[in-house]
DNA sequence: AAAGCGGGCGACCGAACGTTCGGTAGGAGC
DNA sequence: GCTCCTACCGAACGTTCGGTCGCCCGCTTT
């Protein structure tokens, strides 16, 4: 028979991403996790080495997915302005489409034990991703297409704008994802004083797909019983 | 004699803002707090009603300070473009100058018990602040000065850009705070298609001053002994 | 000198934490 | 029929959590 190997593991990851994004890693207990998937806390440990290893797994796969998707998107694209446009629209789209995963990815780095192998690995992955942005900005400046006061400032400001999307975007809001991306690309190109051009946005089908990302709207992890008030 | 009433209370708040910003509220224990100010956990409770009340106090004062400063800044200013410029530069400057306080203010709302009086109060304060942004944008659109696809989208994108500043700004970086503010105002006005104008930025002396905000660079809370590795 | 008092300490509480362990139900392979 | 193996549970481990209680020290007031 089909072993359906990681079915339970996937359900655990789905619940973990949701709870970590909602309450934060430190405020989520293994027992919370078990309750969300209809298991005892002991059962969780048959699928997960430790709470921190679970977080590290989620963050590694998320970060690698983003890097791989970015590499694919940027491959056929030469001009710095186009590359910057793709970086902006893809980062925005990933944060809009996978808000829970990206919230954990962006905000829980501090929950990994500093100096641990997992911590260092995630930092290296994050640096590898940011290198794409640094390169695009530096190329545009070297080419004379971009005029920026401070490349680091510009990069961090634009990335903040994109990553913030996970905090507010709703698919049933007033703007479609395509409109959001186009708008952000326009703002980004204005920020580097590049001439407004034919708008290039990312092909959404090339974006990473996280199997554990819950559906966008309301998703309630409680299986059959009400959750305790979490007084503490 | 001067009772110097809140000296210890102020030291507790300083340590709390630092630890909450660094590790998060849930990952910070009362004993961590006590260690940072050279006290036992029991001693802390002579100055603080509860851990959550301490967080609520910090958030309330921070949010009220921001609202009050914004009110003062906006008072003598009529044109929507100028008001938007002031909102952008003041929000950016507060996040650059008080990164620890603003990180707690922006990121720890979820740590307040939902439905509690404190939680509702902070939400009401946050809504009161956002009303300034909504008003400025709506006025500009009504007046015909701004052209935006979606006011909510524009507002949240610009606010994300400003609040992100607390995550990366360093006073010894490549850009001065004035340059950052001017740049962000330019980006913001471009985002609403307002004509580039004489740049209006906030008077920094009108910004709120949080007595507990630690000095910007490295600030080490350990009083005399090394900190345990925080294994758990 | 005696009394009052605020600030802090040591000891402690019940609960929850991450994690481990022995055991067991059920299906697959021989 | 017997033996594995996977998946999970009940119970407990030692530790840490937020918070309380009683006492004591050093200061002020009288």
Short mmCIF file of C-alpha atoms (C1' of nucleotides) in Angstrom, two decimals:
data_model
loop_
_atom_site.label_atom_id
_atom_site.label_comp_id
_atom_site.label_asym_id
_atom_site.label_seq_id
_atom_site.Cartn_x
_atom_site.Cartn_y
_atom_site.Cartn_z
CA UNK A 1 0.00 0.00 0.00
CA UNK A 2 1.00 3.59 -0.37
CA UNK A 3 2.72 4.39 2.88
CA UNK A 4 1.55 8.03 2.72
CA UNK A 5 4.72 8.61 4.59
CA UNK A 6 4.61 12.20 5.65
CA UNK A 7 0.90 12.73 6.01
CA UNK A 8 1.06 13.23 9.75
CA UNK A 9 4.35 15.08 9.45
CA UNK A 10 2.72 17.46 7.02
CA UNK A 11 -0.22 18.04 9.31
CA UNK A 12 2.20 18.83 12.13
CA UNK A 13 4.06 21.30 9.93
CA UNK A 14 0.81 22.94 8.87
CA UNK A 15 -0.27 23.40 12.46
CA UNK A 16 3.20 24.54 13.50
CA UNK A 17 3.45 27.22 10.84
CA UNK A 18 0.03 28.52 11.77
CA UNK A 19 0.63 28.59 15.51
CA UNK A 20 4.16 29.95 15.26
CA UNK A 21 2.94 32.72 12.97
CA UNK A 22 -0.04 33.56 15.18
CA UNK A 23 1.35 33.32 18.71
CA UNK A 24 5.06 33.20 18.10
CA UNK A 25 7.41 30.26 18.57
CA UNK A 26 8.11 30.87 22.27
CA UNK A 27 4.43 31.13 23.13
CA UNK A 28 3.54 27.90 21.33
CA UNK A 29 3.94 24.68 23.29
CA UNK A 30 4.38 21.17 22.00
CA UNK A 31 1.07 20.43 23.67
CA UNK A 32 -0.59 23.22 21.64
CA UNK A 33 0.80 21.55 18.55
CA UNK A 34 -0.43 18.14 19.61
CA UNK A 35 -3.89 19.47 20.35
CA UNK A 36 -4.06 21.09 16.91
CA UNK A 37 -3.37 17.79 15.13
CA UNK A 38 -5.33 15.60 17.55
CA UNK A 39 -2.38 13.95 19.25
CA UNK A 40 -0.64 13.93 22.57
CA UNK A 41 2.58 15.84 23.07
CA UNK A 42 4.46 12.54 23.16
CA UNK A 43 3.15 11.56 19.75
CA UNK A 44 4.63 14.68 18.19
CA UNK A 45 8.11 13.47 19.04
CA UNK A 46 7.77 10.49 16.71
CA UNK A 47 7.79 12.90 13.79
CA UNK A 48 9.99 15.69 15.07
CA UNK A 49 13.41 15.62 16.71
CA UNK A 50 12.81 18.67 18.85
CA UNK A 51 10.76 21.84 18.91
CA UNK A 52 13.69 23.88 17.70
CA UNK A 53 14.50 21.39 14.92
CA UNK A 54 10.91 21.72 13.72
CA UNK A 55 11.27 25.50 13.52
CA UNK A 56 14.63 25.19 11.80
CA UNK A 57 13.16 22.80 9.23
CA UNK A 58 10.33 25.15 8.41
CA UNK A 59 12.67 28.11 8.08
CA UNK A 60 15.23 26.24 5.97
CA UNK A 61 12.71 24.92 3.47
CA UNK A 62 10.96 28.29 3.26
CA UNK A 63 14.19 30.19 2.71
CA UNK A 64 15.47 27.65 0.17
CA UNK A 65 12.17 27.79 -1.70
CA UNK A 66 12.41 31.56 -1.94
CA UNK A 67 16.01 31.42 -3.14
CA UNK A 68 15.31 28.74 -5.73
CA UNK A 69 12.26 30.57 -7.08
CA UNK A 70 14.23 33.81 -7.27
CA UNK A 71 17.04 32.10 -9.14
CA UNK A 72 14.58 30.71 -11.69
CA UNK A 73 12.81 34.03 -12.12
CA UNK A 74 15.97 36.06 -12.57
CA UNK A 75 17.68 33.64 -14.93
CA UNK A 76 16.31 34.89 -18.25
CA UNK A 77 16.47 38.52 -17.26
CA UNK A 78 19.44 40.77 -17.88
CA UNK A 79 18.63 44.44 -17.33
CA UNK A 80 19.00 45.65 -13.71
CA UNK A 81 15.69 47.48 -13.81
CA UNK A 82 13.88 44.32 -14.86
CA UNK A 83 15.73 42.28 -12.29
CA UNK A 84 14.81 44.73 -9.54
CA UNK A 85 11.20 44.67 -10.69
CA UNK A 86 11.18 40.89 -10.49
CA UNK A 87 12.75 40.92 -7.05
CA UNK A 88 10.12 43.34 -5.76
CA UNK A 89 7.13 41.60 -7.27
CA UNK A 90 8.23 38.09 -6.32
CA UNK A 91 9.07 38.99 -2.73
CA UNK A 92 5.74 40.79 -2.43
CA UNK A 93 3.82 37.92 -3.97
CA UNK A 94 5.43 35.29 -1.77
CA UNK A 95 4.54 37.30 1.32
CA UNK A 96 0.99 37.77 0.09
CA UNK A 97 0.44 34.13 -0.89
CA UNK A 98 2.26 32.49 2.03
CA UNK A 99 1.84 34.93 4.90
CA UNK A 100 2.16 32.39 7.70
CA UNK A 101 5.30 30.79 6.35
CA UNK A 102 6.95 34.12 5.63
CA UNK A 103 6.05 35.55 9.02
CA UNK A 104 7.85 32.66 10.65
CA UNK A 105 10.72 32.95 8.19
CA UNK A 106 11.14 36.69 8.75
CA UNK A 107 10.40 36.95 12.43
CA UNK A 108 11.58 33.86 14.27
CA UNK A 109 15.29 33.90 13.52
CA UNK A 110 15.88 35.06 17.08
CA UNK A 111 14.25 31.88 18.37
CA UNK A 112 17.04 29.71 16.99
CA UNK A 113 19.84 29.19 19.51
CA UNK A 114 22.58 31.65 18.51
CA UNK A 115 25.67 29.88 17.28
CA UNK A 116 23.88 26.62 16.59
CA UNK A 117 24.37 24.97 13.21
CA UNK A 118 20.73 25.63 12.31
CA UNK A 119 21.01 29.31 13.20
CA UNK A 120 24.13 29.79 11.14
CA UNK A 121 22.60 27.91 8.22
CA UNK A 122 19.50 30.11 8.12
CA UNK A 123 21.63 33.24 8.29
CA UNK A 124 23.73 31.99 5.39
CA UNK A 125 20.57 31.34 3.36
CA UNK A 126 19.21 34.78 4.16
CA UNK A 127 22.50 36.33 3.07
CA UNK A 128 22.41 34.32 -0.14
CA UNK A 129 18.97 35.72 -0.89
CA UNK A 130 19.93 39.31 -0.08
CA UNK A 131 22.89 38.98 -2.42
CA UNK A 132 20.44 38.99 -5.32
CA UNK A 133 19.18 42.41 -4.21
CA UNK A 134 22.65 43.80 -3.61
CA UNK A 135 23.73 42.63 -7.05
CA UNK A 136 20.74 44.12 -8.85
CA UNK A 137 21.15 47.48 -7.14
CA UNK A 138 24.90 47.59 -7.64
CA UNK A 139 24.53 46.66 -11.30
CA UNK A 140 21.95 49.34 -11.88
CA UNK A 141 24.11 51.98 -10.24
CA UNK A 142 27.24 50.87 -12.10
CA UNK A 143 25.31 50.94 -15.36
CA UNK A 144 24.00 54.42 -14.62
CA UNK A 145 20.35 53.33 -14.74
CA UNK A 146 19.81 53.79 -11.00
CA UNK A 147 20.53 56.86 -8.91
CA UNK A 148 20.42 56.12 -5.18
CA UNK A 149 21.81 57.96 -2.19
CA UNK A 150 22.66 54.79 -0.28
CA UNK A 151 22.24 51.32 -1.76
CA UNK A 152 21.88 49.63 1.62
CA UNK A 153 19.20 52.08 2.73
CA UNK A 154 17.31 51.67 -0.51
CA UNK A 155 17.49 47.91 -0.39
CA UNK A 156 16.30 47.64 3.19
CA UNK A 157 13.50 50.14 2.66
CA UNK A 158 12.18 48.28 -0.39
CA UNK A 159 12.51 44.90 1.25
CA UNK A 160 10.60 46.15 4.30
CA UNK A 161 7.82 47.33 2.04
CA UNK A 162 7.61 43.91 0.36
CA UNK A 163 7.84 41.78 3.50
CA UNK A 164 5.26 43.91 5.28
CA UNK A 165 2.71 42.55 2.82
CA UNK A 166 2.30 39.38 4.86
CA UNK A 167 0.86 41.46 7.70
CA UNK A 168 -2.03 43.02 5.82
CA UNK A 169 -2.69 41.46 2.41
CA UNK A 170 -6.04 39.72 2.01
CA UNK A 171 -7.07 38.02 -1.22
CA UNK A 172 -10.56 39.47 -0.88
CA UNK A 173 -9.29 43.00 -0.33
CA UNK A 174 -9.69 45.98 -2.62
CA UNK A 175 -6.63 45.23 -4.73
CA UNK A 176 -5.66 42.10 -6.59
CA UNK A 177 -2.24 40.65 -6.05
CA UNK A 178 -1.25 41.73 -9.54
CA UNK A 179 -2.20 45.31 -8.74
CA UNK A 180 -0.22 45.25 -5.52
CA UNK A 181 2.86 43.93 -7.27
CA UNK A 182 2.59 46.45 -10.09
CA UNK A 183 2.17 49.28 -7.62
CA UNK A 184 5.16 48.18 -5.54
CA UNK A 185 7.33 47.80 -8.64
CA UNK A 186 6.41 51.33 -9.65
CA UNK A 187 7.30 52.64 -6.19
CA UNK A 188 10.57 50.71 -6.22
CA UNK A 189 11.64 51.96 -9.60
CA UNK A 190 10.77 55.49 -8.55
CA UNK A 191 12.93 55.00 -5.47
CA UNK A 192 15.98 54.26 -7.62
CA UNK A 193 15.06 56.99 -10.12
CA UNK A 194 14.75 54.50 -12.94
CA UNK A 195 12.48 55.68 -15.76
CA UNK A 196 9.02 54.18 -15.61
CA UNK A 197 9.05 51.35 -18.07
CA UNK A 198 6.92 48.52 -19.28
CA UNK A 199 6.04 46.90 -15.99
CA UNK A 200 7.68 43.52 -15.46
CA UNK A 201 6.18 41.37 -12.72
CA UNK A 202 6.93 37.86 -11.58
CA UNK A 203 5.28 34.81 -13.07
CA UNK A 204 3.32 33.60 -10.07
CA UNK A 205 3.56 29.97 -11.17
CA UNK A 206 7.30 30.09 -10.57
CA UNK A 207 6.85 31.05 -6.93
CA UNK A 208 7.60 28.51 -4.21
CA UNK A 209 4.73 26.39 -2.98
CA UNK A 210 4.77 25.50 0.69
CA UNK A 211 2.62 22.41 1.28
CA UNK A 212 2.01 23.40 4.88
CA UNK A 213 0.78 26.93 4.22
CA UNK A 214 -2.84 27.03 5.42
CA UNK A 215 -5.58 28.52 3.23
CA UNK A 216 -5.58 32.25 3.44
CA UNK A 217 -8.65 33.31 5.37
CA UNK A 218 -9.82 31.87 8.59
CA UNK A 219 -8.30 28.57 9.52
CA UNK A 220 -9.10 27.10 12.89
CA UNK A 221 -6.75 24.44 14.16
CA UNK A 222 -8.94 23.23 16.98
CA UNK A 223 -10.05 19.72 16.06
CA UNK A 224 -13.14 19.18 18.17
CA UNK A 225 -12.82 20.96 21.47
CA UNK A 226 -12.51 24.57 22.45
CA UNK A 227 -9.11 25.90 23.25
CA UNK A 228 -8.23 26.79 26.80
CA UNK A 229 -7.93 30.56 27.38
CA UNK A 230 -4.12 30.37 27.60
CA UNK A 231 -4.09 32.46 30.75
CA UNK A 232 -0.53 32.25 31.96
CA UNK B 1 14.11 65.15 49.92
CA UNK B 2 13.28 64.20 46.37
CA UNK B 3 11.83 60.73 46.64
CA UNK B 4 13.29 59.71 43.24
CA UNK B 5 10.18 57.66 43.11
CA UNK B 6 10.48 55.68 39.95
CA UNK B 7 14.24 55.19 39.72
CA UNK B 8 14.02 51.43 40.09
CA UNK B 9 10.81 51.37 38.12
CA UNK B 10 12.57 53.15 35.30
CA UNK B 11 15.45 50.69 35.34
CA UNK B 12 12.97 47.84 35.16
CA UNK B 13 11.23 49.43 32.20
CA UNK B 14 14.54 50.01 30.43
CA UNK B 15 15.53 46.39 30.87
CA UNK B 16 12.07 45.19 29.92
CA UNK B 17 11.95 47.13 26.66
CA UNK B 18 15.38 45.85 25.73
CA UNK B 19 14.67 42.21 26.52
CA UNK B 20 11.17 42.23 25.04
CA UNK B 21 12.55 43.75 21.84
CA UNK B 22 15.47 41.33 21.64
CA UNK B 23 13.97 37.99 22.66
CA UNK B 24 10.28 38.72 22.53
CA UNK B 25 7.84 39.00 25.43
CA UNK B 26 7.04 35.30 25.68
CA UNK B 27 10.70 34.30 25.74
CA UNK B 28 11.55 36.80 28.49
CA UNK B 29 10.98 35.69 32.07
CA UNK B 30 10.53 37.80 35.15
CA UNK B 31 13.78 36.26 36.36
CA UNK B 32 15.56 37.49 33.22
CA UNK B 33 14.23 40.93 34.05
CA UNK B 34 15.35 40.69 37.65
CA UNK B 35 18.83 39.57 36.64
CA UNK B 36 19.14 42.52 34.26
CA UNK B 37 18.44 45.04 37.03
CA UNK B 38 20.25 43.13 39.80
CA UNK B 39 17.21 41.90 41.68
CA UNK B 40 15.32 38.72 42.36
CA UNK B 41 12.07 37.93 40.62
CA UNK B 42 10.20 38.69 43.83
CA UNK B 43 11.68 42.17 43.99
CA UNK B 44 10.31 42.99 40.55
CA UNK B 45 6.79 42.52 41.85
CA UNK B 46 7.19 45.45 44.22
CA UNK B 47 7.21 47.74 41.18
CA UNK B 48 5.04 45.89 38.70
CA UNK B 49 1.57 44.42 39.05
CA UNK B 50 2.15 41.60 36.57
CA UNK B 51 4.27 40.75 33.59
CA UNK B 52 1.44 41.52 31.22
CA UNK B 53 0.65 44.82 32.95
CA UNK B 54 4.29 45.81 32.47
CA UNK B 55 4.02 45.13 28.74
CA UNK B 56 0.71 46.96 28.52
CA UNK B 57 2.20 49.99 30.29
CA UNK B 58 5.10 50.15 27.89
CA UNK B 59 2.85 49.83 24.87
CA UNK B 60 0.32 52.36 26.11
CA UNK B 61 2.87 55.05 26.88
CA UNK B 62 4.70 54.42 23.61
CA UNK B 63 1.53 54.58 21.55
CA UNK B 64 0.27 57.66 23.38
CA UNK B 65 3.62 59.39 22.89
CA UNK B 66 3.48 58.75 19.17
CA UNK B 67 -0.09 60.00 18.91
CA UNK B 68 0.63 63.15 20.92
CA UNK B 69 3.75 63.96 18.90
CA UNK B 70 1.87 63.42 15.67
CA UNK B 71 -0.91 65.71 16.81
CA UNK B 72 1.59 68.47 17.62
CA UNK B 73 3.44 68.04 14.34
CA UNK B 74 0.36 68.07 12.17
CA UNK B 75 -1.36 70.98 13.91
CA UNK B 76 0.12 73.89 11.92
CA UNK B 77 0.04 72.04 8.64
CA UNK B 78 -2.88 72.19 6.22
CA UNK B 79 -1.99 70.75 2.81
CA UNK B 80 -2.43 66.97 2.50
CA UNK B 81 0.94 66.53 0.80
CA UNK B 82 2.68 68.29 3.66
CA UNK B 83 0.72 66.30 6.21
CA UNK B 84 1.61 63.02 4.51
CA UNK B 85 5.26 64.09 4.40
CA UNK B 86 5.17 64.80 8.12
CA UNK B 87 3.52 61.47 8.87
CA UNK B 88 6.16 59.60 6.90
CA UNK B 89 9.15 61.41 8.32
CA UNK B 90 7.95 61.36 11.92
CA UNK B 91 7.02 57.66 11.87
CA UNK B 92 10.37 56.86 10.30
CA UNK B 93 12.28 59.01 12.77
CA UNK B 94 10.56 57.52 15.81
CA UNK B 95 11.38 54.02 14.61
CA UNK B 96 14.99 55.02 13.95
CA UNK B 97 15.48 56.83 17.26
CA UNK B 98 13.54 54.44 19.51
CA UNK B 99 13.91 51.05 17.83
CA UNK B 100 13.46 48.95 20.95
CA UNK B 101 10.31 50.72 22.08
CA UNK B 102 8.78 50.66 18.63
CA UNK B 103 9.62 47.00 18.06
CA UNK B 104 7.70 46.15 21.20
CA UNK B 105 4.91 48.54 20.26
CA UNK B 106 4.56 47.12 16.74
CA UNK B 107 5.22 43.45 17.37
CA UNK B 108 3.90 42.44 20.77
CA UNK B 109 0.22 43.22 20.44
CA UNK B 110 -0.44 39.49 20.14
CA UNK B 111 1.08 38.96 23.60
CA UNK B 112 -1.73 40.89 25.28
CA UNK B 113 -4.62 38.63 26.28
CA UNK B 114 -7.26 39.07 23.57
CA UNK B 115 -10.35 40.76 24.90
CA UNK B 116 -8.64 42.17 27.97
CA UNK B 117 -9.05 45.84 28.76
CA UNK B 118 -5.39 46.49 28.03
CA UNK B 119 -5.60 44.76 24.66
CA UNK B 120 -8.64 46.72 23.61
CA UNK B 121 -7.08 49.96 24.80
CA UNK B 122 -3.93 49.48 22.73
CA UNK B 123 -5.99 48.60 19.67
CA UNK B 124 -8.03 51.76 20.14
CA UNK B 125 -4.83 53.82 20.40
CA UNK B 126 -3.41 52.21 17.28
CA UNK B 127 -6.63 52.95 15.41
CA UNK B 128 -6.49 56.54 16.60
CA UNK B 129 -3.00 56.87 15.17
CA UNK B 130 -3.90 55.26 11.86
CA UNK B 131 -6.80 57.65 11.54
CA UNK B 132 -4.28 60.43 10.91
CA UNK B 133 -2.96 58.50 7.90
CA UNK B 134 -6.39 57.67 6.57
CA UNK B 135 -7.42 61.30 6.85
CA UNK B 136 -4.34 62.63 5.09
CA UNK B 137 -4.71 60.18 2.22
CA UNK B 138 -8.45 60.72 1.88
CA UNK B 139 -7.99 64.51 1.92
CA UNK B 140 -5.33 64.36 -0.75
CA UNK B 141 -7.48 62.19 -2.97
CA UNK B 142 -10.57 64.33 -2.44
CA UNK B 143 -8.56 67.44 -3.22
CA UNK B 144 -7.17 65.86 -6.39
CA UNK B 145 -3.56 66.15 -5.24
CA UNK B 146 -3.11 62.39 -4.79
CA UNK B 147 -3.82 59.66 -7.29
CA UNK B 148 -3.83 56.22 -5.70
CA UNK B 149 -5.26 52.89 -6.80
CA UNK B 150 -6.24 51.82 -3.30
CA UNK B 151 -5.88 54.07 -0.27
CA UNK B 152 -5.64 51.18 2.18
CA UNK B 153 -2.95 49.46 0.15
CA UNK B 154 -0.97 52.67 -0.17
CA UNK B 155 -1.23 53.46 3.52
CA UNK B 156 -0.16 50.01 4.67
CA UNK B 157 2.72 49.88 2.20
CA UNK B 158 4.07 53.24 3.30
CA UNK B 159 3.63 52.46 6.98
CA UNK B 160 5.47 49.16 6.53
CA UNK B 161 8.33 51.01 4.95
CA UNK B 162 8.50 53.46 7.87
CA UNK B 163 8.13 50.92 10.68
CA UNK B 164 10.72 48.63 9.11
CA UNK B 165 13.30 51.28 9.93
CA UNK B 166 13.57 50.04 13.50
CA UNK B 167 15.00 46.76 12.19
CA UNK B 168 17.97 48.15 10.31
CA UNK B 169 18.69 51.82 11.01
CA UNK B 170 22.01 52.52 12.70
CA UNK B 171 23.09 56.07 13.62
CA UNK B 172 26.61 55.32 12.41
CA UNK B 173 25.40 53.97 9.08
CA UNK B 174 25.93 55.47 5.66
CA UNK B 175 22.92 57.76 5.79
CA UNK B 176 21.92 60.34 8.36
CA UNK B 177 18.45 60.23 9.79
CA UNK B 178 17.60 63.39 7.88
CA UNK B 179 18.61 61.74 4.61
CA UNK B 180 16.53 58.67 5.39
CA UNK B 181 13.48 60.78 6.18
CA UNK B 182 13.88 62.91 3.07
CA UNK B 183 14.29 59.81 0.91
CA UNK B 184 11.22 58.13 2.38
CA UNK B 185 9.13 61.27 1.97
CA UNK B 186 10.17 61.39 -1.68
CA UNK B 187 9.21 57.74 -2.15
CA UNK B 188 5.90 58.29 -0.37
CA UNK B 189 4.95 61.32 -2.44
CA UNK B 190 5.87 59.43 -5.59
CA UNK B 191 3.62 56.60 -4.44
CA UNK B 192 0.62 58.94 -4.33
CA UNK B 193 1.70 60.67 -7.55
CA UNK B 194 2.01 64.00 -5.78
CA UNK B 195 4.37 66.41 -7.53
CA UNK B 196 7.81 66.55 -5.94
CA UNK B 197 7.77 69.62 -3.78
CA UNK B 198 9.89 71.43 -1.26
CA UNK B 199 10.61 68.60 1.13
CA UNK B 200 8.90 68.91 4.48
CA UNK B 201 10.27 66.72 7.26
CA UNK B 202 9.41 66.48 10.90
CA UNK B 203 11.02 68.63 13.58
CA UNK B 204 12.86 65.96 15.53
CA UNK B 205 12.57 67.89 18.78
CA UNK B 206 8.81 67.36 18.69
CA UNK B 207 9.19 63.59 18.64
CA UNK B 208 8.29 61.58 21.73
CA UNK B 209 11.09 60.80 24.16
CA UNK B 210 10.92 57.45 25.90
CA UNK B 211 12.97 57.58 29.10
CA UNK B 212 13.50 53.83 29.03
CA UNK B 213 14.80 53.61 25.47
CA UNK B 214 18.39 52.34 25.78
CA UNK B 215 21.23 54.07 23.91
CA UNK B 216 21.28 52.98 20.31
CA UNK B 217 24.34 50.82 19.84
CA UNK B 218 25.33 47.96 22.00
CA UNK B 219 23.74 47.93 25.40
CA UNK B 220 24.46 45.03 27.66
CA UNK B 221 21.98 44.44 30.45
CA UNK B 222 24.11 42.01 32.42
CA UNK B 223 25.07 43.82 35.62
CA UNK B 224 28.15 41.96 36.76
CA UNK B 225 27.84 38.32 35.92
CA UNK B 226 27.65 36.40 32.67
CA UNK B 227 24.29 35.32 31.40
CA UNK B 228 23.35 31.69 31.35
CA UNK B 229 23.23 30.23 27.84
CA UNK B 230 19.41 30.10 27.84
CA UNK B 231 19.42 26.51 26.67
CA UNK B 232 15.82 25.39 26.94
"C1'" DA C 1 15.24 54.61 71.98
"C1'" DA C 2 11.22 53.07 69.93
"C1'" DA C 3 8.14 52.66 66.28
"C1'" DG C 4 6.84 52.78 61.42
"C1'" DC C 5 7.75 51.67 56.73
"C1'" DG C 6 9.18 50.88 51.96
"C1'" DG C 7 12.28 47.94 49.24
"C1'" DG C 8 14.18 43.82 48.65
"C1'" DC C 9 15.29 38.65 49.68
"C1'" DG C 10 14.75 33.57 50.35
"C1'" DA C 11 11.68 30.16 50.09
"C1'" DC C 12 7.98 28.46 48.17
"C1'" DC C 13 3.42 27.29 45.32
"C1'" DG C 14 0.83 25.09 41.56
"C1'" DA C 15 1.10 24.81 36.89
"C1'" DA C 16 3.15 24.32 32.57
"C1'" DC C 17 7.26 23.50 30.05
"C1'" DG C 18 10.29 20.26 26.64
"C1'" DT C 19 11.49 15.77 26.58
"C1'" DT C 20 11.84 10.69 27.61
"C1'" DC C 21 10.32 6.04 28.47
"C1'" DG C 22 7.77 1.76 28.56
"C1'" DG C 23 4.07 -0.09 26.62
"C1'" DT C 24 0.50 -1.34 23.12
"C1'" DA C 25 -2.65 -1.71 19.05
"C1'" DG C 26 -2.56 -3.04 14.41
"C1'" DG C 27 -0.79 -4.18 10.04
"C1'" DA C 28 2.99 -6.59 7.06
"C1'" DG C 29 6.16 -10.40 6.18
"C1'" DC C 30 7.67 -15.06 6.90
"C1'" DG D 1 1.49 -18.21 14.62
"C1'" DC D 2 5.23 -15.50 15.42
"C1'" DT D 3 7.93 -11.56 14.84
"C1'" DC D 4 8.81 -7.18 13.44
"C1'" DC D 5 7.78 -2.16 12.71
"C1'" DT D 6 5.28 2.10 12.70
"C1'" DA D 7 2.41 5.13 15.16
"C1'" DC D 8 0.85 6.54 19.10
"C1'" DC D 9 -0.48 6.92 24.29
"C1'" DG D 10 -0.12 7.47 29.52
"C1'" DA D 11 2.80 8.78 32.77
"C1'" DA D 12 6.46 10.68 34.42
"C1'" DC D 13 11.11 13.17 34.43
"C1'" DG D 14 13.57 17.50 35.92
"C1'" DT D 15 13.26 22.32 35.09
"C1'" DT D 16 11.29 26.76 34.67
"C1'" DC D 17 7.33 29.54 34.69
"C1'" DG D 18 4.40 33.69 36.85
"C1'" DG D 19 3.27 34.87 41.17
"C1'" DT D 20 2.87 34.94 46.61
"C1'" DC D 21 4.25 35.15 51.43
"C1'" DG D 22 6.76 36.28 55.49
"C1'" DC D 23 10.75 38.31 57.14
"C1'" DC D 24 14.48 41.53 57.59
"C1'" DC D 25 17.33 45.44 56.80
"C1'" DG D 26 18.10 50.35 56.79
"C1'" DC D 27 16.00 54.65 56.88
"C1'" DT D 28 12.98 58.23 58.79
"C1'" DT D 29 10.04 60.11 62.29
"C1'" DT D 30 8.86 60.93 66.89
#
